[in-house]
Coordinates of C-alpha atoms and ligand atoms in Angstrom, one line a residue:
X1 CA 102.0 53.7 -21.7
X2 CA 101.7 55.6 -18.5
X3 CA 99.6 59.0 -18.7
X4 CA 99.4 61.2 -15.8
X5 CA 97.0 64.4 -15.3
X6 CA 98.4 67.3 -13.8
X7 CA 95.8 69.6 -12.7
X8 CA 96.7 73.5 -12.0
X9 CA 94.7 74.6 -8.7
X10 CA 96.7 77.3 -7.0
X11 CA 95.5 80.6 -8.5
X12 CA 93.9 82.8 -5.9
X13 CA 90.7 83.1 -7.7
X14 CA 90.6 86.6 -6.9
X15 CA 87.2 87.2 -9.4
X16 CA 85.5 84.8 -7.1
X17 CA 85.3 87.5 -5.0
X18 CA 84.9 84.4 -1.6
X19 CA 86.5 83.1 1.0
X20 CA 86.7 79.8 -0.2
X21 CA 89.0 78.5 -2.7
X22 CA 88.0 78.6 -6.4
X23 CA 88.2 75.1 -7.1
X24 CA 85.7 74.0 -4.4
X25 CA 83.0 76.1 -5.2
X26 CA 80.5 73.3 -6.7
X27 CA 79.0 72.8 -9.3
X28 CA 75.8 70.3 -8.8
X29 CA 76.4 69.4 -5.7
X30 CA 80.3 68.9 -6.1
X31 CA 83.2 71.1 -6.4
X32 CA 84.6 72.0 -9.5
X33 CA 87.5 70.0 -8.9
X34 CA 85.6 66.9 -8.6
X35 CA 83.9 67.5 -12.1
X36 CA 87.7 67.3 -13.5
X37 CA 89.3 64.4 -11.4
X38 CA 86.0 62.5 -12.7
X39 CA 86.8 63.8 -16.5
X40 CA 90.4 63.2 -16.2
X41 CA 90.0 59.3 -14.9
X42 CA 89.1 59.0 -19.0
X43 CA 92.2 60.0 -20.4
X44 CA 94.7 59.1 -17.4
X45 CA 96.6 55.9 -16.4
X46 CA 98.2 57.3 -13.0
X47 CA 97.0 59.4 -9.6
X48 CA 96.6 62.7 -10.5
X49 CA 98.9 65.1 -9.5
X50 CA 97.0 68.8 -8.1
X51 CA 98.5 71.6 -7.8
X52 CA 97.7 73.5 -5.0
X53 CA 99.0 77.0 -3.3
X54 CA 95.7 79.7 -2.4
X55 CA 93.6 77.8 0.2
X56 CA 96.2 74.4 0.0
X57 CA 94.8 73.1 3.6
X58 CA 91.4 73.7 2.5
X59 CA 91.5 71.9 -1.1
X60 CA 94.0 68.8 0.1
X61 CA 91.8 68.0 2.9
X62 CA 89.2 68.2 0.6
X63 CA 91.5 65.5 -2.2
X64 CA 92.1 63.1 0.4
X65 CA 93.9 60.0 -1.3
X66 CA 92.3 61.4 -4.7
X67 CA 95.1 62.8 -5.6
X68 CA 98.9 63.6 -5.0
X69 CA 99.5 67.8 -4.3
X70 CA 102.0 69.3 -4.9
X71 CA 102.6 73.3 -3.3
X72 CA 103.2 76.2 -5.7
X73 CA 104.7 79.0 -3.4
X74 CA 104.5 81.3 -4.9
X75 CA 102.6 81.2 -7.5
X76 CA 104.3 82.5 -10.7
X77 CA 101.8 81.5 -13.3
X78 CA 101.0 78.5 -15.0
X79 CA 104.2 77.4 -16.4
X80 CA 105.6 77.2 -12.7
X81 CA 102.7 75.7 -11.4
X82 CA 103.2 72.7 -14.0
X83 CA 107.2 73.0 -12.8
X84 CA 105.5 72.0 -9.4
X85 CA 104.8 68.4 -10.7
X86 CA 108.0 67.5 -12.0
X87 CA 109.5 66.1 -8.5
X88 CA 106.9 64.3 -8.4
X89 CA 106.6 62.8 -12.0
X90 CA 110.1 62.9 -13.3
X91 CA 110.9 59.1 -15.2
X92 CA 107.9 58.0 -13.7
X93 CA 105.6 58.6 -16.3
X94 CA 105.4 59.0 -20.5
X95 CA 102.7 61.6 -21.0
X96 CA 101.5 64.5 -19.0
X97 CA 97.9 66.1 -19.4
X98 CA 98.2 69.4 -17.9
X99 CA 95.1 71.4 -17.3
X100 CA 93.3 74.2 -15.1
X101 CA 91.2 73.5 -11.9
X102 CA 88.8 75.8 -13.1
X103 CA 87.6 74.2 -16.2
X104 CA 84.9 71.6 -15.2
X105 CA 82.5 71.0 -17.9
X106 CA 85.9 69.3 -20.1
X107 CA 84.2 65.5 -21.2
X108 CA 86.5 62.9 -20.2
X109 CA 85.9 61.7 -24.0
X110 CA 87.6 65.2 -24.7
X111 CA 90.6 64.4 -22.9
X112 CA 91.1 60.8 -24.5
X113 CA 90.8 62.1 -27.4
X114 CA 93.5 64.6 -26.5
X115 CA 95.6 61.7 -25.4
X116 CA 94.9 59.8 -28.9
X117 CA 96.3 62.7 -30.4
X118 CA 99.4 63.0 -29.0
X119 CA 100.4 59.1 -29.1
X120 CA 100.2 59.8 -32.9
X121 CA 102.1 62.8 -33.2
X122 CA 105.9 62.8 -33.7
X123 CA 106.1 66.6 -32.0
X124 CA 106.4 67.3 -28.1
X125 CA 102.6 67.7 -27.5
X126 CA 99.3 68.4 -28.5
X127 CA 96.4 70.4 -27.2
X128 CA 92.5 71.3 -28.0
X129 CA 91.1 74.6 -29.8
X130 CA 87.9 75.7 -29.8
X131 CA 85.7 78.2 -32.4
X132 CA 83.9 81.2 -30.8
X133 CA 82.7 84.1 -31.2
X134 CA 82.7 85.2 -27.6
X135 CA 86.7 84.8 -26.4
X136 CA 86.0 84.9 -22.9
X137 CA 89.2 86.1 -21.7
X138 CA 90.6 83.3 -23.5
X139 CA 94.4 82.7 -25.2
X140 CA 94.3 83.4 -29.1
X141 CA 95.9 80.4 -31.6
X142 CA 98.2 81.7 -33.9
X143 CA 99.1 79.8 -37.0
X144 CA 101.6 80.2 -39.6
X145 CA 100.4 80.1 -43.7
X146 CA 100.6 76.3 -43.8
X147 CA 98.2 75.9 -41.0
X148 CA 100.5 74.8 -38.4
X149 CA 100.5 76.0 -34.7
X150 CA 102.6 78.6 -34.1
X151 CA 102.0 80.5 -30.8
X152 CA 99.4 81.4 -27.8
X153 CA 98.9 84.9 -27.3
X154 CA 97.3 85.9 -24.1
X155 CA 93.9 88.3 -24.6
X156 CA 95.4 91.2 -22.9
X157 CA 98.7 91.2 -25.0
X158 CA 97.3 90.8 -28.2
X159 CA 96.9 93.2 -30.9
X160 CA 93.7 94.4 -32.2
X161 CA 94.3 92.3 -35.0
X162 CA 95.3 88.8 -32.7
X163 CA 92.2 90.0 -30.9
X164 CA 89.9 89.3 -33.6
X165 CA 91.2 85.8 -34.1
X166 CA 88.6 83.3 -33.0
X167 CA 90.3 80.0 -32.5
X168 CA 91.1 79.9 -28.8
X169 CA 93.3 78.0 -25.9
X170 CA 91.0 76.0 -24.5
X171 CA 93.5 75.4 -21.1
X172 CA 94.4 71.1 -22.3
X173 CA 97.4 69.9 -23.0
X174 CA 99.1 66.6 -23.6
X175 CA 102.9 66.7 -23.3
X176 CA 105.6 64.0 -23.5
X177 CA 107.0 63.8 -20.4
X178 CA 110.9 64.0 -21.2
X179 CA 110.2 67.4 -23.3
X180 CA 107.9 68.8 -20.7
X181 CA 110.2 69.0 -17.8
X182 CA 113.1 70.7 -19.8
X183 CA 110.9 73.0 -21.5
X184 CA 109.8 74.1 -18.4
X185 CA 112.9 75.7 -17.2
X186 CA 113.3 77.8 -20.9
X187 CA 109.8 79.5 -20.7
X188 CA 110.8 83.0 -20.1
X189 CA 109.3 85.2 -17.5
X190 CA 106.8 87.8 -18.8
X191 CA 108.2 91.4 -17.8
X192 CA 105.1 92.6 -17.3
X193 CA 103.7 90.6 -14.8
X194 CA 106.6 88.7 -13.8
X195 CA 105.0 85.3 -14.1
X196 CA 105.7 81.8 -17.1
X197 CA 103.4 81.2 -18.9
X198 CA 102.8 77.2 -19.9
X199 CA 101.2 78.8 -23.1
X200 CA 104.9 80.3 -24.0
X201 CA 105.5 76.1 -24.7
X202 CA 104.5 76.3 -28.3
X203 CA 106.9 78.9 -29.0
X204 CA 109.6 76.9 -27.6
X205 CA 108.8 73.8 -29.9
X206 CA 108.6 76.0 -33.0
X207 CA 111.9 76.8 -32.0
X208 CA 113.2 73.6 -31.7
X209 CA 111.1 72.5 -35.2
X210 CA 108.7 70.4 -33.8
X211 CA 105.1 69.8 -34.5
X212 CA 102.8 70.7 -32.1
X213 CA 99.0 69.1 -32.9
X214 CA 95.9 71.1 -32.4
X215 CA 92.8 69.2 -31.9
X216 CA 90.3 71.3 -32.6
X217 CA 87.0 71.1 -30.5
X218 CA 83.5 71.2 -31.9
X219 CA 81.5 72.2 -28.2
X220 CA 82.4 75.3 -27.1
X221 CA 80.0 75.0 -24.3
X222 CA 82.2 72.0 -22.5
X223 CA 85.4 74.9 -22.7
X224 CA 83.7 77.1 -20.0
X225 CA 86.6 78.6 -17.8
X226 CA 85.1 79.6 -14.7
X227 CA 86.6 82.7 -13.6
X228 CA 83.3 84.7 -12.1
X229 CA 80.7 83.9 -10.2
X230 CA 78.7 84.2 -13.7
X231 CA 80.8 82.2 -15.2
X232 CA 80.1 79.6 -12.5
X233 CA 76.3 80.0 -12.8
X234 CA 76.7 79.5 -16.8
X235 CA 78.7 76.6 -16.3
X236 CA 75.7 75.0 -13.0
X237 CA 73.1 75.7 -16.1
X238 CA 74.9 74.1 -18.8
X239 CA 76.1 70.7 -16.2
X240 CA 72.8 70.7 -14.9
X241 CA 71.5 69.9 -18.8
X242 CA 73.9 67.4 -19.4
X243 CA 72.8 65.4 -16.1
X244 CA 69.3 66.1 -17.3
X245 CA 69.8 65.1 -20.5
X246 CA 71.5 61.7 -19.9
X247 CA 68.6 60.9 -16.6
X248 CA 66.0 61.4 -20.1
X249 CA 68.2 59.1 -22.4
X250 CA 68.5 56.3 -19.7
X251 CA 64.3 56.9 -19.0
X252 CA 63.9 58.8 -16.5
X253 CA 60.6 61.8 -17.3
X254 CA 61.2 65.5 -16.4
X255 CA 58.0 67.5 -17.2
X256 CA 60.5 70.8 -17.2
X257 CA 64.1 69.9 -17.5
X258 CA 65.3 73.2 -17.0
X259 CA 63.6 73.4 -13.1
X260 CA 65.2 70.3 -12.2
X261 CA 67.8 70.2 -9.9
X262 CA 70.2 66.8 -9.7
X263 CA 73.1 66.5 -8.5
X264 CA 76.0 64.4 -10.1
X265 CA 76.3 61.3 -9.1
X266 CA 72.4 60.6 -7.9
X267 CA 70.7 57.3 -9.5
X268 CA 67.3 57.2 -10.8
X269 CA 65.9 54.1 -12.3
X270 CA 63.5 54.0 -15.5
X271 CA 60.3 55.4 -16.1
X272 CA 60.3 57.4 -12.7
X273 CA 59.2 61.3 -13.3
X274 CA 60.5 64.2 -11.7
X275 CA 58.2 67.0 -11.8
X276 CA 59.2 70.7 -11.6
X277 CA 61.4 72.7 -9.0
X278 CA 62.5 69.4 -7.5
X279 CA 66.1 68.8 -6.1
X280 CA 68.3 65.8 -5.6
X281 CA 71.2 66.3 -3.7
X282 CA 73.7 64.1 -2.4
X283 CA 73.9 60.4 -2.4
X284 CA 70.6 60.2 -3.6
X285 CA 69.4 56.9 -5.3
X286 CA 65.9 56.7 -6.5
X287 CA 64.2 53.2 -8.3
X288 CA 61.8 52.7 -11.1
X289 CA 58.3 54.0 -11.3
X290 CA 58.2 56.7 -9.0
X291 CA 56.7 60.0 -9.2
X292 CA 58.6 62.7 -7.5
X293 CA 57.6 66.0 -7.0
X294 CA 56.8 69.1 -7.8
X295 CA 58.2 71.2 -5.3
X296 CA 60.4 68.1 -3.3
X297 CA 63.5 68.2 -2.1
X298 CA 65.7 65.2 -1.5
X299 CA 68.9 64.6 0.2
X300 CA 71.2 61.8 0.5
X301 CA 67.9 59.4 0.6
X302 CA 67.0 55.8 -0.9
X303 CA 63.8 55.7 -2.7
X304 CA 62.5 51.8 -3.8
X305 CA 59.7 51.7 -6.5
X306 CA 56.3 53.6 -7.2
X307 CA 56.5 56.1 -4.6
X308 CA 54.7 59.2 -4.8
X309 CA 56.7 61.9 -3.1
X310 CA 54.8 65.1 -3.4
X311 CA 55.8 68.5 -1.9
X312 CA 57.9 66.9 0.7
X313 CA 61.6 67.0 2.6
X314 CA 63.7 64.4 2.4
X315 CA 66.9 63.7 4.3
X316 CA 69.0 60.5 5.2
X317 CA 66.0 58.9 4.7
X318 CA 64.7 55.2 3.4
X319 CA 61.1 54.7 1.8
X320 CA 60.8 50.8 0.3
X321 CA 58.0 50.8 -2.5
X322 CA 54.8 52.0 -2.9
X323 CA 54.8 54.8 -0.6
X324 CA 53.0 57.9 -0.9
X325 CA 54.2 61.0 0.8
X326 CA 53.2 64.7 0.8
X327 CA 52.1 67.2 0.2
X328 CA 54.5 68.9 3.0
X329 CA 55.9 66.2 4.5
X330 CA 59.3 65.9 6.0
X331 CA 61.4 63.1 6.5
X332 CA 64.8 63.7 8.7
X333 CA 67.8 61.7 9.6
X334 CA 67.4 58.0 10.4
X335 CA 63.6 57.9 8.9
X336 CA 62.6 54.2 7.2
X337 CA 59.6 54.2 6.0
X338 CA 58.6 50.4 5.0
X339 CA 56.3 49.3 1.9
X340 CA 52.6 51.0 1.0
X341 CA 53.0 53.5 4.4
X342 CA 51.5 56.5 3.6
X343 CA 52.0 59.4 5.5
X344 CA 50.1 62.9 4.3
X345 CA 50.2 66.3 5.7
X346 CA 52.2 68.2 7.7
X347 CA 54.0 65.2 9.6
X348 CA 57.4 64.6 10.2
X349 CA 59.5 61.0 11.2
X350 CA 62.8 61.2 12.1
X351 CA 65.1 57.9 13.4
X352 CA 62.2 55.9 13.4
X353 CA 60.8 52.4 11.0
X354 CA 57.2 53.1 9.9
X355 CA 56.5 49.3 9.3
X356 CA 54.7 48.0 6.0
X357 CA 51.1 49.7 5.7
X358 CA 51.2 52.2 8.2
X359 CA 48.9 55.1 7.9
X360 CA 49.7 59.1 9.4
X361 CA 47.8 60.7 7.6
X362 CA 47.8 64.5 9.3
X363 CA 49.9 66.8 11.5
X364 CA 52.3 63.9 13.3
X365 CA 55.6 63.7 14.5
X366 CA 57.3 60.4 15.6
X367 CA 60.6 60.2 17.0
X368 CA 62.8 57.4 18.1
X369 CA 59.9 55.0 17.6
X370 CA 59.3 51.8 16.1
X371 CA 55.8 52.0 14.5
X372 CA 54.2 48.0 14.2
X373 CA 52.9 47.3 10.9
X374 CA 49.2 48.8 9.8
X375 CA 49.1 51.2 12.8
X376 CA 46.7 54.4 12.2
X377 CA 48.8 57.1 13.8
X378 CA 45.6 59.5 14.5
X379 CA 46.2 63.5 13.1
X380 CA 48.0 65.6 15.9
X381 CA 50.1 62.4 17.5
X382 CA 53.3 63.5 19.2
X383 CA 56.0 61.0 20.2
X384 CA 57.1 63.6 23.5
X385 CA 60.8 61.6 22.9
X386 CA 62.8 64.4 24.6
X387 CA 63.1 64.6 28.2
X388 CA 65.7 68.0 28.0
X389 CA 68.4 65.7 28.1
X390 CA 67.9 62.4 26.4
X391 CA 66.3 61.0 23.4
X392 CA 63.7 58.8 24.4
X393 CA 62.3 55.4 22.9
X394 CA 58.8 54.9 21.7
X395 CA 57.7 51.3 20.5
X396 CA 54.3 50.7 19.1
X397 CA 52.9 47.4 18.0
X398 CA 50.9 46.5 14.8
X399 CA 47.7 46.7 14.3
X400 CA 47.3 49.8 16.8
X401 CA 45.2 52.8 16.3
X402 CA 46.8 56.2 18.2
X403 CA 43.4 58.5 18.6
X404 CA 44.1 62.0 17.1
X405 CA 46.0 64.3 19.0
X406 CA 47.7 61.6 21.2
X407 CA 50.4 62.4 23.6
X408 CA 52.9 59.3 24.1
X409 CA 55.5 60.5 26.7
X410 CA 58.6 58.1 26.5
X411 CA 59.9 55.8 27.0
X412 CA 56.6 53.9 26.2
X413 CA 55.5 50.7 24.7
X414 CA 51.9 49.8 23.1
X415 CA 51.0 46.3 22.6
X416 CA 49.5 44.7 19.3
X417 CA 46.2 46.1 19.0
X418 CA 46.4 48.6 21.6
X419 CA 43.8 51.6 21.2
X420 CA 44.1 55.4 23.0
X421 CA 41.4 57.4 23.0
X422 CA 41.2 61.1 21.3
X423 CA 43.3 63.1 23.7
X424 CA 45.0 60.7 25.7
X425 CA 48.2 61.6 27.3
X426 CA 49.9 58.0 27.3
X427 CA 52.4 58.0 30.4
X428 CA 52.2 53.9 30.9
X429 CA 52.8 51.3 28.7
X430 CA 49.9 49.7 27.5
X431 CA 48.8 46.1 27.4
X432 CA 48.1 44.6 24.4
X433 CA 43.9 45.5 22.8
X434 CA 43.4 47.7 25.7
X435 CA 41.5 51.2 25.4
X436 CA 43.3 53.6 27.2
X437 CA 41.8 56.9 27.5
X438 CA 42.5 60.2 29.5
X439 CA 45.2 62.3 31.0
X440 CA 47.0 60.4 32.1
X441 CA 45.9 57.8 30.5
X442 CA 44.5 54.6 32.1
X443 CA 42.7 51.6 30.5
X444 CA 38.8 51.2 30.7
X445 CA 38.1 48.4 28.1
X446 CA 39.9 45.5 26.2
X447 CA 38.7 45.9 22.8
X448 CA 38.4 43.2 20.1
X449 CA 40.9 43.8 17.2
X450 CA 39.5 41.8 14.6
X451 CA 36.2 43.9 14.6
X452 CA 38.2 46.7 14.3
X453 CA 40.5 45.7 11.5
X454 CA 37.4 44.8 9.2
X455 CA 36.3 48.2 8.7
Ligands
UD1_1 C1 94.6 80.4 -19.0 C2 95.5 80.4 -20.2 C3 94.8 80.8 -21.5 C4 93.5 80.0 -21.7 C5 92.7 80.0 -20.4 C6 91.6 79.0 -20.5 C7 97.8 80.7 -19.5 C8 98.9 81.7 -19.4 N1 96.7 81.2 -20.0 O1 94.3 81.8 -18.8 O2 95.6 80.8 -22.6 O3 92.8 80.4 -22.8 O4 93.4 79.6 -19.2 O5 90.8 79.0 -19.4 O6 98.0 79.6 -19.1 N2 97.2 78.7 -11.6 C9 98.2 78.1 -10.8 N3 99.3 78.8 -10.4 C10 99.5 80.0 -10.9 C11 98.6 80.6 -11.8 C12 97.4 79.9 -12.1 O7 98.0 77.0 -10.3 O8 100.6 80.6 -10.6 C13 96.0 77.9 -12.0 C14 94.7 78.5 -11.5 O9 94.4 78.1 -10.2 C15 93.7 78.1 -12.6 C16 94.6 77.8 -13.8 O10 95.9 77.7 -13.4 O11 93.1 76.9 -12.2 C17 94.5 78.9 -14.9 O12 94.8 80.2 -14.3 P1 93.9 81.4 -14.7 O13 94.5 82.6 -14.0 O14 92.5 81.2 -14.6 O15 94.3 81.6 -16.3 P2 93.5 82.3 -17.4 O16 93.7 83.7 -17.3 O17 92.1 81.7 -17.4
MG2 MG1 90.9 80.7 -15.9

């Protein structure tokens, strides 16, 4: 059986208040859409079909091959939004879940449960209720004495007495395709604000005597409709828990869940703990055993095992395992920092491989370098890797100890065991366990290595 989601995204999301369409303003790290495309792969069979009309470049650049759109133009409410689809759909599928762009915290269990419904039910279609005290804005459910579904009165319509009702539209709905489309065409236009309603369905199949199923929800908090910007930030708090919640079930530690900051979508392996007021953004994947945080952010980074990350700034970065970063510490673009390198204060990498056991332990940066493995990069070392036009390369062999407050001017290359002396302003590459000391620097010594590494 072929099901197909039809998603309504072409309201102007005038409460926004924002120059940028309603259904892209995200919600951890994605947009809202993204949150119901992900639900609606659950219940669905077929590409979704969006709806799109206020912002339509914007939100189908955005889609990509997500999705098919369709253009609502212009937009006449939500019954002619679904209209929209039919071109597309017509014969070519057996159900149709239509729902609102603007309704991201719907579980995709929801909406295949939705779908279960309606494969059961002899009537045209079927949709989800929720109990609340708080309406929200939302749709009342009218039903007749023997229980049975009998129409969806919009809040501002309704009588004091429909007002008080407290079983509500949730905005999902599973139709049969063949009744859909013709119904479609009979939804009368509202006089008063000249738009169809999809809601003015149920009346139609009472009409025609046909059943339509309610499933009545249990979770009121996953029927959030985001029409506010307080709306959005209730519905960042409440996906922000659920992420949370299922990082803690799969064994991940948070010492305060509720300053914790992950993104959807980022992977963090078992026993790792994120301390407070730390964020994971992007396409962030983190292993097992680590300790991040507090006060870290991280972006779009790869984390191995047993790191300690504290205090730091991560971005587009690499760390293998057992590294320990921070506090203040900031990786950029392009940094790989290789297995037990440990890099403390106020130093930043960026496009550079700190190989295994490197230690910078103060007030560095390195840029476009290759670092050799168990280098001491002194404190105050500056790879001078920008000549006003070009990024220069820096390569530094193992075993090398940079004095503190080291100037290497690239392009430059330090042998294996190479030493500079506190101060030195390296200008010439230098030869493998030489001393070089000065500005500019110029060798006085070869020094033995071994000696050196024993301490
Ligand atoms: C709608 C329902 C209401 C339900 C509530 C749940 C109707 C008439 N009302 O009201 O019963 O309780 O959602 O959140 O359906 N849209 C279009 N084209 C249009 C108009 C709207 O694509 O011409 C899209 C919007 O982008 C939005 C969705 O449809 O994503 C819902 O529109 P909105 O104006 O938010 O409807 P509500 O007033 O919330
Ligand atoms: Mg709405």
């Amino acid at each position: 059986m072929k099901v197909t989601a039809v998603l309504l995204a072409a309201g102007q999301g005038t409460r926004m208040k924002s120059a940028l369409p309603k259904v892209l303003h995200p919600l951890c790290g994605k947009p809202m859409v993204w949150h119901v495309l992900e639900a609606l792969k659950q219940a669905a069979t077929e590409t979704p079909v969006v709806v799109i009309g206020h912002g339509a470049d914007e939100v189908k650049k955005y889609l990509g091959d997500s999705a098919a759109c369709v253009l609502q133009e212009p937009q006449l409410g939500t019954g002619h939004a679904a209209m929209q689809a039919e071109s597309l759909l017509k014969h070519k599928t057996d159900l149709v879940i239509v729902t609102y762009a603007d309704m991201p915290l719907l579980r995709g269990e929801t909406f295949a449960r939705l779908v279960e419904t309606q494969r059961l039910n002899p009537g045209p279609f079927s949709l989800i209720t929720v109990f609340a005290d708080d309406p929200h804005g939302f749709g009342r459910i009218l039903r007749n004495a023997d229980g049975t579904v009998s129409a969806i009165v919009e809040e501002y319509v309704a009588t004091p007495e429909q007002q008080k009702i407290k079983e509500l539209n949730v905005g999902a709905y599973c139709f049969n395709a063949d009744w859909l489309w013709d119904a479609l065409h009979r939804i009368p236009k509202n006089e008063k604000k000249g738009e169809y309603y999809l809601t003015d369905v149920v009346e139609l199949a009472v009409k025609d005597n046909l059943p339509v199923q309610a499933v009545v929800h249990d979770d009121f908090s996953e029927t959030i409709g985001i029409n506010t910007r307080v709306h959005l930030a209730e519905a960042e708090a409440a996906m922000r828990m659920r992420i949370n919640r299922e990082h803690m079930l799969n064994g991940v530690s948070m010492t305060d869940p509720a300053s914790t900051y992950i993104d959807a979508g980022v992977k963090i392996g078992k026993d790792t703990t994120i301390m407070p007021n730390t964020y994971l953004h992007g396409a962030t994947e983190i292993g097992e055993g680590n300790v991040i945080g507090p006060n870290t952010i991280i972006r779009d980074s790869k984390i191995g095992n047993h790191c300690k990350v504290l205090a730091s700034v991560l971005e587009g970065a690499t760390l293998e395992d057992d590294v320990d970063m921070g506090p203040f510490a900031r990786l950029r673009k392009g940094a790989h920092l290789k297995s037990h390198v440990h890099m403390g204060n106020f130093g930043e990498v960026k496009d550079s491989t700190l190989e295994e056991g490197v230690k910078m332990g103060h007030f560095s940066y390195i840029g476009n370098a290759k670092i050799g493995a168990n280098t001491n990069i002194g404190a105050g070392t500056v790879t001078a890797n920008y000549d006003g036009e070009n990024k220069l390369p820096t390569e530094i062999g193992e075993d090398v100890f940079i004095g503190v407050d080291t100037m290497l001017v690239a392009p430059l290359k330090l042998g294996d065991g190479a030493r500079t002396g506190a101060g030195a302003i390296v200008t010439k590459n230098v030869a493998e366990d030489t001393l070089v000391v000065g500005m500019p620097a110029r060798p006085i010594k070869k020094v033995e290595r071994r000696k050196m590494k024993a301490k």
